[in-house]
XYZ file of C-alpha atoms in Angstrom:
764
model
C 0.000 0.000 0.000
C 2.837 2.409 0.873
C 4.692 1.623 -2.358
C 1.496 2.265 -4.331
C 0.889 5.615 -2.605
C 4.481 6.714 -3.197
C 4.211 5.684 -6.858
C 1.042 7.742 -7.340
C 2.565 10.757 -5.592
C 5.792 10.637 -7.612
C 3.969 10.297 -10.896
C 1.714 13.241 -10.050
C 4.678 15.414 -9.084
C 7.004 14.648 -11.969
C 4.556 14.200 -14.850
C 2.568 17.347 -14.128
C 5.472 19.654 -13.234
C 8.847 18.295 -12.185
C 9.813 16.598 -15.473
C 8.292 19.208 -17.809
C 10.433 21.821 -19.547
C 8.862 24.523 -17.387
C 9.655 22.569 -14.239
C 13.238 21.962 -15.320
C 14.129 25.504 -16.392
C 12.785 26.986 -13.155
C 15.699 26.656 -10.721
C 13.559 26.077 -7.626
C 11.529 23.224 -9.116
C 14.670 21.907 -10.787
C 16.401 21.626 -7.419
C 13.380 20.171 -5.650
C 12.887 17.675 -8.449
C 16.511 16.608 -8.286
C 16.417 16.260 -4.504
C 13.294 14.124 -4.874
C 15.052 11.937 -7.426
C 18.053 11.572 -5.109
C 15.798 10.639 -2.181
C 13.930 8.038 -4.229
C 17.148 6.670 -5.654
C 18.794 6.510 -2.250
C 15.887 4.617 -0.725
C 15.902 2.230 -3.681
C 19.631 1.556 -3.418
C 19.334 0.826 0.298
C 16.352 -1.505 -0.177
C 17.905 -3.058 -3.244
C 20.490 -4.861 -1.183
C 17.690 -7.110 0.104
C 15.893 -7.433 -3.222
C 16.432 -9.720 -6.151
C 18.274 -8.090 -9.045
C 16.674 -9.242 -12.273
C 17.429 -9.111 -15.961
C 15.383 -6.995 -18.386
C 14.332 -7.393 -21.978
C 16.787 -4.773 -23.229
C 19.882 -6.014 -21.406
C 21.224 -7.360 -24.691
C 20.945 -3.938 -26.337
C 22.399 -1.850 -23.518
C 25.999 -2.697 -24.376
C 25.499 -1.597 -27.960
C 23.846 1.636 -26.783
C 26.838 2.224 -24.495
C 29.214 1.730 -27.436
C 27.199 4.099 -29.643
C 27.034 6.813 -26.987
C 30.702 6.498 -26.041
C 31.887 6.541 -29.657
C 29.752 9.590 -30.360
C 31.253 11.437 -27.393
C 34.826 10.554 -28.299
C 34.312 11.602 -31.911
C 32.799 14.975 -30.967
C 34.744 16.268 -27.988
C 34.133 19.850 -29.135
C 30.470 19.278 -28.257
C 31.219 17.473 -24.993
C 29.219 19.868 -22.786
C 26.005 19.380 -24.752
C 26.568 15.641 -25.055
C 27.042 15.334 -21.299
C 23.646 16.965 -20.747
C 22.079 14.268 -22.878
C 24.071 11.506 -21.188
C 22.881 12.671 -17.774
C 19.259 12.226 -18.769
C 19.976 8.878 -20.425
C 21.560 7.720 -17.166
C 18.545 8.882 -15.169
C 16.156 7.046 -17.515
C 18.243 3.887 -17.236
C 18.104 3.967 -13.442
C 14.328 4.491 -13.571
C 14.059 1.492 -15.920
C 15.917 -0.664 -13.390
C 13.947 0.745 -10.438
C 10.574 -0.071 -12.004
C 11.717 -3.583 -12.875
C 12.883 -4.111 -9.293
C 9.544 -2.904 -7.918
C 7.639 -5.271 -10.209
C 9.987 -8.231 -9.664
C 9.749 -7.914 -5.889
C 5.936 -7.593 -5.984
C 5.838 -4.130 -4.442
C 3.678 -2.813 -7.252
C 1.960 -4.273 -10.312
C 1.596 -3.245 -13.928
C -1.913 -2.031 -13.197
C -0.567 0.264 -10.478
C 1.771 1.841 -13.038
C -1.101 2.210 -15.488
C -3.343 3.787 -12.846
C -0.551 6.145 -11.790
C -0.298 7.434 -15.351
C -4.060 7.807 -15.598
C -4.235 9.654 -12.277
C -1.560 12.105 -13.407
C -3.413 12.506 -16.668
C -6.558 13.680 -14.852
C -4.777 16.816 -13.674
C -3.160 17.449 -17.060
C -6.456 17.009 -18.911
C -8.258 19.282 -16.432
C -5.707 22.079 -16.852
C -5.895 21.672 -20.615
C -9.627 22.286 -20.656
C -9.343 25.156 -18.176
C -7.051 26.913 -20.634
C -9.851 27.024 -23.191
C -11.730 29.576 -21.059
C -9.881 32.432 -22.744
C -11.105 31.189 -26.113
C -14.707 31.246 -24.938
C -14.464 34.674 -23.310
C -12.198 36.509 -25.770
C -11.943 34.832 -29.167
C -15.367 33.229 -29.655
C -17.293 36.549 -29.486
C -14.971 37.991 -32.145
C -15.507 34.942 -34.342
C -19.266 35.168 -33.990
C -19.089 38.828 -34.992
C -16.998 37.961 -38.025
C -14.008 39.930 -36.745
C -11.648 36.947 -36.982
C -11.767 33.632 -38.789
C -13.049 30.662 -36.844
C -10.413 28.543 -35.130
C -10.405 26.250 -32.142
C -8.267 26.792 -29.027
C -4.929 24.998 -28.827
C -4.238 24.282 -25.128
C -0.873 23.224 -23.730
C -1.914 22.309 -20.146
C 0.983 22.074 -17.670
C 3.340 20.798 -20.373
C 3.913 24.152 -22.081
C 3.553 22.925 -25.674
C 0.599 21.572 -27.643
C 2.679 18.893 -29.398
C 4.031 17.733 -26.052
C 0.508 17.550 -24.671
C -0.541 15.582 -27.739
C 2.302 13.118 -27.212
C 1.266 12.591 -23.595
C -2.404 12.061 -24.465
C -1.612 9.686 -27.335
C 0.217 7.311 -24.976
C -2.468 7.735 -22.311
C -5.395 6.847 -24.590
C -4.871 3.042 -24.905
C -4.280 2.815 -21.158
C -7.506 4.702 -20.456
C -9.389 2.394 -22.827
C -8.104 -0.653 -20.958
C -9.048 0.837 -17.596
C -12.549 1.471 -18.984
C -12.875 -2.047 -20.423
C -11.840 -3.722 -17.174
C -14.067 -1.576 -14.928
C -17.713 -2.044 -13.990
C -20.661 0.077 -12.957
C -20.232 3.785 -12.346
C -16.457 3.444 -12.575
C -16.762 2.365 -16.200
C -18.980 5.346 -16.958
C -16.538 7.796 -15.404
C -13.598 6.243 -17.219
C -15.518 6.311 -20.499
C -16.028 10.046 -19.952
C -12.286 10.339 -19.224
C -11.524 8.627 -22.550
C -13.766 11.091 -24.382
C -12.096 14.033 -22.645
C -8.659 12.706 -23.607
C -9.774 12.301 -27.206
C -11.304 15.774 -27.324
C -8.228 17.441 -25.864
C -6.001 15.443 -28.202
C -7.989 16.840 -31.112
C -7.554 20.399 -29.830
C -3.758 20.037 -29.723
C -3.774 19.919 -33.539
C -0.711 17.685 -33.277
C -0.940 15.586 -36.414
C 1.902 13.340 -35.269
C 0.073 12.688 -31.998
C -3.124 11.900 -33.918
C -1.299 9.331 -36.031
C 0.399 7.883 -32.946
C -2.882 7.659 -31.041
C -4.593 5.946 -33.981
C -1.742 3.443 -34.236
C -1.747 2.817 -30.477
C -5.507 2.329 -30.209
C -5.485 0.193 -33.352
C -2.798 -2.107 -31.950
C -4.632 -2.305 -28.620
C -7.859 -3.396 -30.344
C -6.113 -5.878 -32.632
C -4.218 -7.504 -29.764
C -7.403 -7.756 -27.696
C -9.119 -9.480 -30.606
C -6.108 -11.759 -31.022
C -6.165 -12.621 -27.323
C -9.864 -13.480 -27.534
C -9.330 -15.573 -30.660
C -11.306 -13.282 -32.930
C -8.561 -13.037 -35.528
C -8.964 -16.679 -36.505
C -10.936 -16.959 -39.799
C -12.793 -20.033 -38.508
C -14.169 -17.970 -35.610
C -15.480 -15.292 -37.959
C -17.024 -17.832 -40.336
C -18.730 -19.591 -37.447
C -20.193 -16.354 -36.120
C -21.192 -15.164 -39.609
C -23.061 -18.391 -40.337
C -25.273 -17.940 -37.258
C -26.395 -14.390 -38.116
C -29.588 -13.515 -39.943
C -29.707 -11.094 -42.868
C -30.432 -8.039 -40.723
C -27.525 -8.668 -38.371
C -25.179 -9.334 -41.267
C -26.204 -6.019 -42.802
C -25.552 -4.251 -39.515
C -22.118 -5.859 -39.200
C -21.200 -4.812 -42.732
C -22.504 -1.282 -42.086
C -20.463 -0.968 -38.889
C -17.315 -2.206 -40.639
C -17.846 0.185 -43.521
C -18.380 3.013 -41.037
C -15.137 2.151 -39.221
C -13.182 2.043 -42.471
C -14.861 5.233 -43.641
C -13.960 7.098 -40.469
C -10.375 5.825 -40.705
C -10.135 6.879 -44.353
C -11.645 10.300 -43.637
C -9.304 10.823 -40.694
C -6.309 9.866 -42.832
C -7.440 12.236 -45.571
C -7.911 15.144 -43.160
C -4.529 14.603 -41.534
C -2.826 14.353 -44.937
C -4.595 17.481 -46.187
C -3.643 19.435 -43.075
C -0.010 18.477 -43.612
C 0.065 19.238 -47.326
C -2.031 22.420 -47.243
C -0.400 25.902 -47.193
C 0.085 27.583 -43.847
C 0.736 26.045 -40.480
C 3.419 23.470 -39.819
C 3.091 21.613 -43.108
C 5.356 19.054 -44.692
C 7.350 21.778 -46.443
C 8.276 23.365 -43.115
C 9.979 20.150 -42.042
C 11.766 18.991 -45.168
C 14.655 21.340 -44.439
C 14.966 19.735 -41.000
C 14.964 16.258 -42.551
C 17.586 17.371 -45.068
C 19.748 18.718 -42.254
C 19.574 15.392 -40.425
C 20.589 13.550 -43.578
C 23.483 15.949 -44.226
C 24.662 15.529 -40.648
C 24.512 11.750 -40.929
C 26.494 11.814 -44.180
C 29.242 13.862 -42.513
C 29.741 11.334 -39.691
C 27.893 8.159 -40.665
C 29.477 5.915 -38.045
C 29.217 7.966 -34.858
C 26.931 10.914 -35.649
C 27.464 14.443 -34.387
C 26.821 13.642 -30.731
C 23.866 13.154 -28.425
C 21.819 16.322 -27.789
C 23.636 18.310 -30.505
C 21.160 18.400 -33.383
C 20.274 22.028 -32.648
C 23.807 23.129 -33.490
C 23.736 21.200 -36.767
C 20.446 22.854 -37.674
C 21.992 26.272 -37.017
C 25.135 25.358 -38.969
C 23.295 24.279 -42.104
C 20.390 26.742 -42.055
C 21.073 29.688 -39.787
C 19.481 30.877 -36.548
C 18.076 33.436 -37.392
C 16.131 33.420 -39.680
C 15.194 29.780 -39.091
C 13.457 28.920 -35.847
C 15.723 26.890 -33.535
C 14.793 23.232 -33.058
C 16.335 20.566 -30.864
C 15.411 17.493 -32.895
C 14.910 16.174 -36.438
C 11.127 15.588 -36.185
C 11.723 11.921 -36.986
C 13.299 9.478 -34.551
C 15.175 7.465 -37.181
C 16.705 10.580 -38.735
C 17.421 12.039 -35.301
C 19.278 8.942 -34.094
C 21.131 8.732 -37.418
C 22.245 12.363 -37.149
C 23.350 12.231 -33.521
C 24.551 8.629 -33.079
C 25.167 7.385 -36.591
C 25.036 3.764 -37.746
C 25.911 2.509 -34.274
C 22.899 4.273 -32.801
C 20.599 3.017 -35.551
C 21.821 -0.534 -34.997
C 21.129 -0.236 -31.268
C 17.659 1.183 -32.005
C 16.778 -1.616 -34.435
C 17.962 -4.344 -32.054
C 16.025 -2.747 -29.195
C 12.876 -2.616 -31.321
C 13.346 -6.263 -32.285
C 13.680 -7.341 -28.667
C 10.562 -5.396 -27.712
C 8.481 -6.867 -30.544
C 9.620 -10.408 -29.754
C 8.654 -9.983 -26.108
C 5.230 -8.590 -26.973
C 4.492 -11.469 -29.340
C 5.381 -13.922 -26.610
C 3.524 -12.294 -23.710
C 0.721 -10.080 -24.992
C -1.936 -12.795 -24.524
C -1.220 -13.114 -20.813
C -2.605 -9.821 -19.541
C -4.764 -7.070 -21.104
C -2.672 -4.512 -19.217
C 0.325 -5.642 -21.276
C -1.755 -5.052 -24.394
C -2.612 -1.541 -23.175
C 1.084 -0.915 -22.530
C 1.851 -2.150 -26.045
C -0.726 0.308 -27.376
C 0.983 3.105 -25.453
C 4.374 2.097 -26.857
C 2.938 2.019 -30.373
C 1.412 5.493 -29.894
C 4.791 6.722 -28.662
C 6.605 5.154 -31.630
C 4.057 6.310 -34.195
C 4.288 9.902 -33.019
C 8.071 9.727 -33.205
C 7.900 9.203 -36.952
C 6.742 12.842 -37.220
C 8.205 14.459 -34.119
C 10.629 13.678 -31.280
C 8.745 14.928 -28.219
C 10.739 12.596 -25.957
C 13.415 15.301 -25.737
C 10.981 16.683 -23.197
C 11.662 14.469 -20.143
C 7.969 14.117 -19.279
C 7.338 12.367 -22.622
C 10.410 10.202 -22.241
C 9.088 9.142 -18.822
C 5.578 8.241 -19.957
C 7.013 6.320 -22.895
C 9.406 4.464 -20.627
C 6.643 3.554 -18.156
C 4.428 2.291 -20.983
C 7.338 0.174 -22.183
C 7.851 -1.293 -18.714
C 4.144 -2.138 -18.520
C 4.410 -3.874 -21.889
C 7.647 -5.863 -21.618
C 8.646 -6.328 -17.966
C 9.017 -10.094 -17.285
C 6.279 -12.035 -15.476
C 8.752 -14.574 -14.148
C 11.806 -12.558 -13.225
C 15.205 -14.034 -13.965
C 17.510 -13.285 -11.056
C 20.974 -12.063 -11.937
C 23.762 -14.339 -10.747
C 27.516 -14.535 -10.983
C 29.546 -11.857 -12.721
C 26.541 -9.908 -13.996
C 25.173 -9.607 -10.486
C 28.514 -8.382 -9.146
C 28.868 -5.840 -11.938
C 25.367 -4.477 -11.356
C 25.918 -4.471 -7.610
C 28.692 -1.912 -8.010
C 27.780 -0.171 -11.271
C 24.297 0.944 -10.231
C 25.304 2.700 -6.967
C 28.347 4.287 -8.606
C 26.293 5.492 -11.561
C 23.614 6.853 -9.228
C 26.242 8.670 -7.162
C 27.811 10.228 -10.255
C 24.408 11.409 -11.480
C 23.534 12.852 -8.067
C 26.808 14.748 -7.659
C 26.920 16.115 -11.206
C 23.243 17.031 -11.004
C 23.742 18.970 -7.768
C 26.818 20.684 -9.204
C 24.951 21.746 -12.329
C 21.844 22.900 -10.438
C 23.854 24.979 -7.974
C 25.581 26.829 -10.829
C 22.316 27.225 -12.697
C 20.579 28.685 -9.647
C 23.302 31.286 -9.323
C 23.054 32.101 -13.037
C 19.258 32.526 -12.982
C 19.423 34.623 -9.830
C 21.901 37.020 -11.439
C 20.070 37.511 -14.739
C 16.725 37.801 -12.949
C 17.985 40.471 -10.567
C 19.583 42.315 -13.468
C 16.398 42.202 -15.559
C 14.416 43.541 -12.576
C 16.859 46.388 -12.075
C 18.125 45.104 -8.735
C 21.577 44.768 -10.294
C 23.108 46.980 -12.954
C 24.147 45.190 -16.166
C 27.774 45.747 -15.185
C 27.294 44.189 -11.753
C 25.385 41.303 -13.322
C 28.142 40.673 -15.850
C 30.820 40.717 -13.173
C 28.885 38.343 -10.927
C 28.447 35.962 -13.853
C 32.211 35.516 -13.956
C 32.070 32.928 -11.177
C 29.354 31.059 -13.111
C 31.451 31.099 -16.286
C 34.509 29.861 -14.420
C 32.560 27.086 -12.682
C 31.046 25.750 -15.923
C 33.405 27.018 -18.599
C 32.003 24.747 -21.312
C 28.472 26.144 -21.096
C 28.416 28.654 -23.953
C 25.095 30.154 -22.837
C 26.643 31.558 -19.642
C 29.399 33.230 -21.660
C 26.836 34.663 -24.069
C 24.769 36.265 -21.340
C 27.863 37.714 -19.709
C 28.862 39.314 -23.015
C 25.344 40.643 -23.482
C 25.321 42.296 -20.045
C 28.777 43.768 -20.582
C 27.511 45.187 -23.876
C 24.462 46.765 -22.213
C 26.761 48.255 -19.587
C 28.926 49.896 -22.257
C 31.972 47.801 -21.308
C 32.851 47.242 -24.950
C 36.175 45.448 -24.592
C 34.860 43.055 -21.940
C 31.832 42.340 -24.138
C 34.085 41.705 -27.133
C 36.200 39.274 -25.122
C 33.084 37.394 -23.971
C 31.573 37.123 -27.442
C 34.906 36.065 -28.896
C 34.895 33.234 -26.375
C 31.270 32.397 -27.203
C 31.973 32.178 -30.927
C 34.744 29.709 -30.138
C 32.387 27.528 -28.101
C 29.342 27.833 -30.405
C 30.590 29.041 -33.803
C 27.487 27.848 -35.656
C 25.076 30.453 -34.266
C 24.860 33.825 -36.016
C 23.789 35.476 -32.741
C 27.312 35.655 -31.381
C 28.879 36.818 -34.640
C 26.266 39.548 -35.151
C 26.769 40.955 -31.652
C 30.523 40.764 -32.124
C 30.208 42.643 -35.428
C 28.207 45.434 -33.789
C 30.749 45.771 -30.989
C 33.720 45.848 -33.378
C 31.991 48.442 -35.533
C 31.139 50.599 -32.525
C 34.795 50.387 -31.488
C 35.879 51.582 -34.952
C 37.532 48.276 -35.897
C 36.042 47.864 -39.372
C 38.391 45.065 -40.416
C 37.316 42.742 -37.620
C 33.728 43.948 -37.949
C 33.831 42.917 -41.604
C 35.206 39.497 -40.709
C 32.538 38.992 -38.026
C 29.589 40.004 -40.233
C 30.976 37.836 -43.042
C 31.005 34.859 -40.667
C 27.475 35.701 -39.516
C 26.396 35.713 -43.161
C 28.191 32.422 -43.744
C 26.174 30.636 -41.037
C 22.926 32.531 -41.770
C 23.000 33.290 -45.510
C 19.221 33.789 -45.724
C 18.918 36.374 -42.929
C 18.193 39.636 -44.724
C 19.261 41.933 -41.894
C 22.679 40.267 -41.743
C 23.019 40.500 -45.525
C 22.134 44.201 -45.457
C 24.677 44.849 -42.689
C 27.283 42.942 -44.693
C 26.627 45.133 -47.722
C 26.983 48.314 -45.661
C 30.254 47.091 -44.161
C 31.622 46.059 -47.549
C 30.835 49.550 -48.817
C 32.762 51.099 -45.934
C 35.693 48.762 -46.614
C 35.721 49.703 -50.297
C 34.524 46.358 -51.610
C 31.987 47.819 -54.048
C 31.418 44.649 -56.049
C 30.931 42.630 -52.900
C 28.506 45.263 -51.614
C 26.615 45.205 -54.914
C 26.144 41.428 -54.690
C 25.136 41.634 -51.025
C 22.619 44.431 -51.608
C 21.099 42.418 -54.436
C 20.800 39.340 -52.224
C 19.307 41.460 -49.421
C 16.748 42.868 -51.846
C 15.857 39.395 -53.107
C 15.318 38.026 -49.596
C 13.563 41.197 -48.369
C 12.237 43.271 -51.287
C 10.745 45.795 -48.868
C 14.170 47.233 -48.079
C 13.428 49.539 -51.034
C 10.657 51.117 -48.932
C 13.192 52.648 -46.545
C 13.834 56.343 -47.291
C 17.569 55.697 -46.822
C 17.628 53.202 -49.685
C 17.489 55.861 -52.385
C 20.156 57.923 -50.637
C 22.881 55.624 -51.983
C 23.457 55.494 -55.768
C 24.700 51.922 -55.495
C 21.457 50.797 -53.861
C 19.432 52.679 -56.488
C 21.403 50.901 -59.192
C 20.840 47.512 -57.556
C 17.107 48.186 -57.237
C 16.846 49.047 -60.919
C 18.529 45.754 -61.821
C 16.454 43.571 -59.453
C 12.986 42.365 -60.357
C 10.494 41.666 -57.572
C 8.456 38.533 -58.292
C 6.579 37.974 -55.028
C 3.968 40.347 -53.522
C 4.986 41.901 -50.210
C 3.661 44.520 -47.833
C 5.714 47.112 -49.688
C 4.361 46.165 -53.107
C 0.802 46.384 -51.749
C 1.520 49.912 -50.473
C 3.022 50.940 -53.818
C 0.025 49.536 -55.715
C -2.349 51.402 -53.411
C -0.472 54.652 -53.907
C -0.620 54.189 -57.683
C -4.350 53.538 -57.401
C -4.064 50.003 -58.808
C -6.504 48.457 -56.365
C -6.851 45.212 -58.320
C -3.114 44.504 -58.138
C -3.056 45.537 -54.488
C -5.926 43.192 -53.652
C -4.259 40.292 -55.476
C -1.036 41.004 -53.612
C -2.870 41.052 -50.282
C -4.438 37.663 -50.998
C -0.980 36.152 -51.454
C 0.515 38.120 -48.577
C -2.212 37.006 -46.157
C -1.432 33.342 -46.863
C 2.299 33.589 -46.137
C 2.798 36.402 -43.643
C 3.709 35.552 -40.055
C 1.879 38.757 -39.066
C -1.904 38.373 -39.488
C -2.234 41.749 -37.779
C -0.565 43.479 -40.727
C -2.939 41.755 -43.170
C -5.916 42.952 -41.102
C -4.542 46.524 -41.165
C -4.391 46.324 -44.954
C -8.041 45.232 -44.881
C -8.757 48.415 -42.939
C -6.901 50.515 -45.527
C -8.930 48.963 -48.344
C -12.137 49.657 -46.400
C -11.162 53.298 -45.897
C -10.479 53.550 -49.619
C -14.069 52.412 -50.150
C -15.374 54.850 -47.497
C -16.565 51.891 -45.426
C -15.622 53.069 -41.972
C -17.501 50.262 -40.187
C -15.583 47.600 -42.100
C -12.326 49.401 -41.350
C -13.104 49.498 -37.648
C -13.981 45.795 -37.661
C -10.706 45.001 -39.437
C -8.768 46.905 -36.774
C -10.569 44.931 -34.054
C -9.315 41.808 -35.814
C -5.808 43.264 -36.013
C -5.832 43.907 -32.283
C -7.147 40.424 -31.501
C -4.369 38.556 -33.335
C -1.372 40.542 -32.071
C 1.631 38.289 -31.461
C 4.500 40.668 -30.724
C 5.871 44.207 -30.722
C 5.780 44.446 -34.503
C 2.107 43.531 -34.563
C 1.360 46.090 -31.860
C 2.987 48.758 -34.028
C 0.969 47.668 -37.073
C -2.244 47.853 -35.050
C -1.388 51.324 -33.772
C -0.580 52.467 -37.318
C -3.989 51.234 -38.456
C -5.608 53.185 -35.619
C -3.714 56.301 -36.747
C -5.043 55.874 -40.284
C -8.610 55.549 -39.027
C -8.153 58.652 -36.887
C -6.730 60.528 -39.890
C -9.781 59.455 -41.896
C -11.984 60.852 -39.109
C -9.944 64.059 -38.960
C -9.097 63.464 -35.297
C -5.462 64.624 -35.150
C -5.275 64.140 -31.370
C -6.067 60.460 -31.833
C -3.547 60.374 -34.700
C -0.799 61.629 -32.423
C -1.757 59.164 -29.695
C -1.742 56.222 -32.105
C 1.592 57.219 -33.647
C 3.127 57.506 -30.194
C 1.851 54.024 -29.358
C 3.317 52.661 -32.604
C 6.742 54.150 -31.966
C 6.728 52.994 -28.345
C 5.949 49.471 -29.525
C 9.105 49.577 -31.632
C 11.249 50.901 -28.784
C 12.595 47.894 -26.935
C 13.452 47.884 -23.271
C 16.924 46.477 -22.528
C 15.576 42.994 -21.726
C 12.538 42.948 -24.011
C 12.229 40.288 -26.713
C 13.714 41.160 -30.113
C 13.962 37.908 -32.084
C 10.953 35.908 -30.793
C 12.670 32.516 -31.093
C 16.069 33.454 -29.692
C 15.499 32.274 -26.126
C 14.387 28.869 -27.456
C 18.049 28.034 -27.966
C 18.567 28.024 -24.221
C 15.137 26.654 -23.367
C 14.804 23.671 -25.703
C 18.404 22.882 -26.569
C 20.096 23.408 -23.210
C 17.133 23.264 -20.785
C 18.101 26.623 -19.358
C 16.593 30.089 -19.110
C 17.873 32.774 -21.419
C 17.341 36.533 -21.492
C 14.550 37.093 -24.077
C 16.554 39.752 -25.858
C 19.462 38.211 -27.734
C 20.877 41.150 -29.707
C 22.624 44.221 -28.341
C 21.036 47.591 -29.187
C 24.030 48.342 -31.434
C 22.915 45.532 -33.729
C 19.704 47.390 -34.516
C 17.827 44.149 -35.117
C 14.376 45.120 -36.447
C 11.191 43.859 -34.811
C 9.008 45.005 -37.715
C 9.125 44.979 -41.504
C 10.851 47.833 -43.374
C 7.454 48.732 -44.843
C 5.962 49.732 -41.502
C 9.150 51.570 -40.557
C 8.839 53.552 -43.772
C 5.119 54.213 -43.301
C 5.660 55.529 -39.792
C 8.610 57.630 -40.862
C 6.703 59.325 -43.659
C 3.391 59.740 -41.851
C 2.647 63.431 -42.260
C 1.036 65.463 -39.514
C -1.142 67.262 -42.079
C -1.435 65.213 -45.282
C -1.074 66.945 -48.592
C -3.533 64.517 -50.133
C -5.964 61.997 -48.751
C -3.584 59.049 -49.167
C -0.143 60.592 -48.622
C 0.216 59.187 -45.115
C -2.130 56.199 -45.301
C -2.106 54.499 -48.715
């Protein structure tokens, strides 16, 4: 009874908070979670001396995994700090695997207890998920009913912080909940059936297509194995049943089967269409990630680039920015190939073979095993489209489902040499994990305390940077700590100290343009154009598609006298961001004017819509807006253009409704500025110059960043998802001048006249 209560409590704590990304990046919960793990592990190691040590299904694969991980580390020592993060979690998962097997082998808990513990934790996660939909009902639904915004369903994240992560959790949970419902009676079955429906509904709201596929695969396997266990897959059984049915019942059976196949076909079609359709996270948005994984594998086919390092490879091949940082390849096979090479793939295939063999042998013995197999299948199916197990909470639920599915019924006690090895290896491994975990957490707590106090104004940036020195010295391989120290030195105006820090960062993490761009700005501010040119050239090398970097490169090449290089860079900048031509400064340089004349714009942009409106070509402007609306990451700007079209048609009501939409879909500072600009245009239409001034002030304030306010929205994800650490939301120094809005809006605000000469001189 005590073991069961402790199991339920631990699952509730770690699955709802402690093992989530949010729980891990918060230093207080990180420490408490680690202390809890140490306490559980210590109690297990003490009790283990009296327990039987047993073998597990994957013992034969563990040696190969150890070889793959070790070879990957030795072949990529430059990435040792990141790899060690991954190895720490692998070690923790391995100890949990052994702990759960010991608890089952020594009859302290059962498979059903593990299943119920997952379901109990899921109740809280499902409840929080539905509670998060309240905002949709109170804020978004009224706007949709009024036609202000297009209809869309809420996308909750619950306590897990990400809709795809929530989908992964629910997909594994669904077969287990179905089994609990099937094996219950009376009111309990009714409540569990409602729980299943709530899981399914919330899973649908996550809009995680990979989780949908995984859930379908998991539930399908669960049903098939139940039928197999009951003997319903034997053709003789079906023929015998069919022969006893009358015509009406046969028709009903056929109708039900056709309905099942129809629903499956329709679901497959809808999922495929959602992936292939424009907008959202479609197949096209992931092919570049798949290509990166393949390129990484081809570079080091035997050992891979190292565990937990895929984010750096993605930055190296594609550039961060402009690409959004990711920590995984969105496909488990490609991810393992990229990070661990052929050795890792071999270990994965052998592990999968051992699991399948065990399930074939034992699935008939217990429906709970079948439910666990369904959970494992849901986990595996989802991992063909995503790798959510980089979030520890998903790795844990997948591991528990696997234990439920494959843990032996008749435990084989370890004897001889294997027993002696495990007797010493497990405590030593646990001790190493505990000590390194405490060391890392203590440094991390100090780091978070310093940057938090600095962001709140309790420390000056200079004091914060100086206090970070002890953090940098204690964990010298953690590039993030060096980066933040350089950033604070830069804010404090300590240019040489900032340069030294960013030079160190670019040695540790040379594949991220962030460091090179900050270093360029510092060199340029210091008057060192030669080194500034080298730094911006390296930034362009790792992020060739980032238009701001390309523009800065062109300016620097001009200053260094490299006119032909500047010409090529300006042309590339104009191709990647045609709206640079909207900036008043563009025409101030004859070289830029020449480049513009020689460059043809083929894709509609915000700037081309404005130019068409000013020329009075409303048909071309409307066609451009249709294209722009489909591809822009700023729906607010598209809604503002709707307002401008409405004002052109003297439809003030439609313009006001469009601006309500613009306000409702704001996602960042740039969107806030667009919304305020739209309000200024409406006020100008009304002749209310006081409101015009107020709106323009709001627009300019939205574009004025506070020292620690977000500039590149995805920048902090590098620390959060790739290193499991907090990062200051702002990643670029003010000297970089990184824009938070398109050049078109900057130009519109700059040329907005206080008293327009014509009706459309300030608002097109």
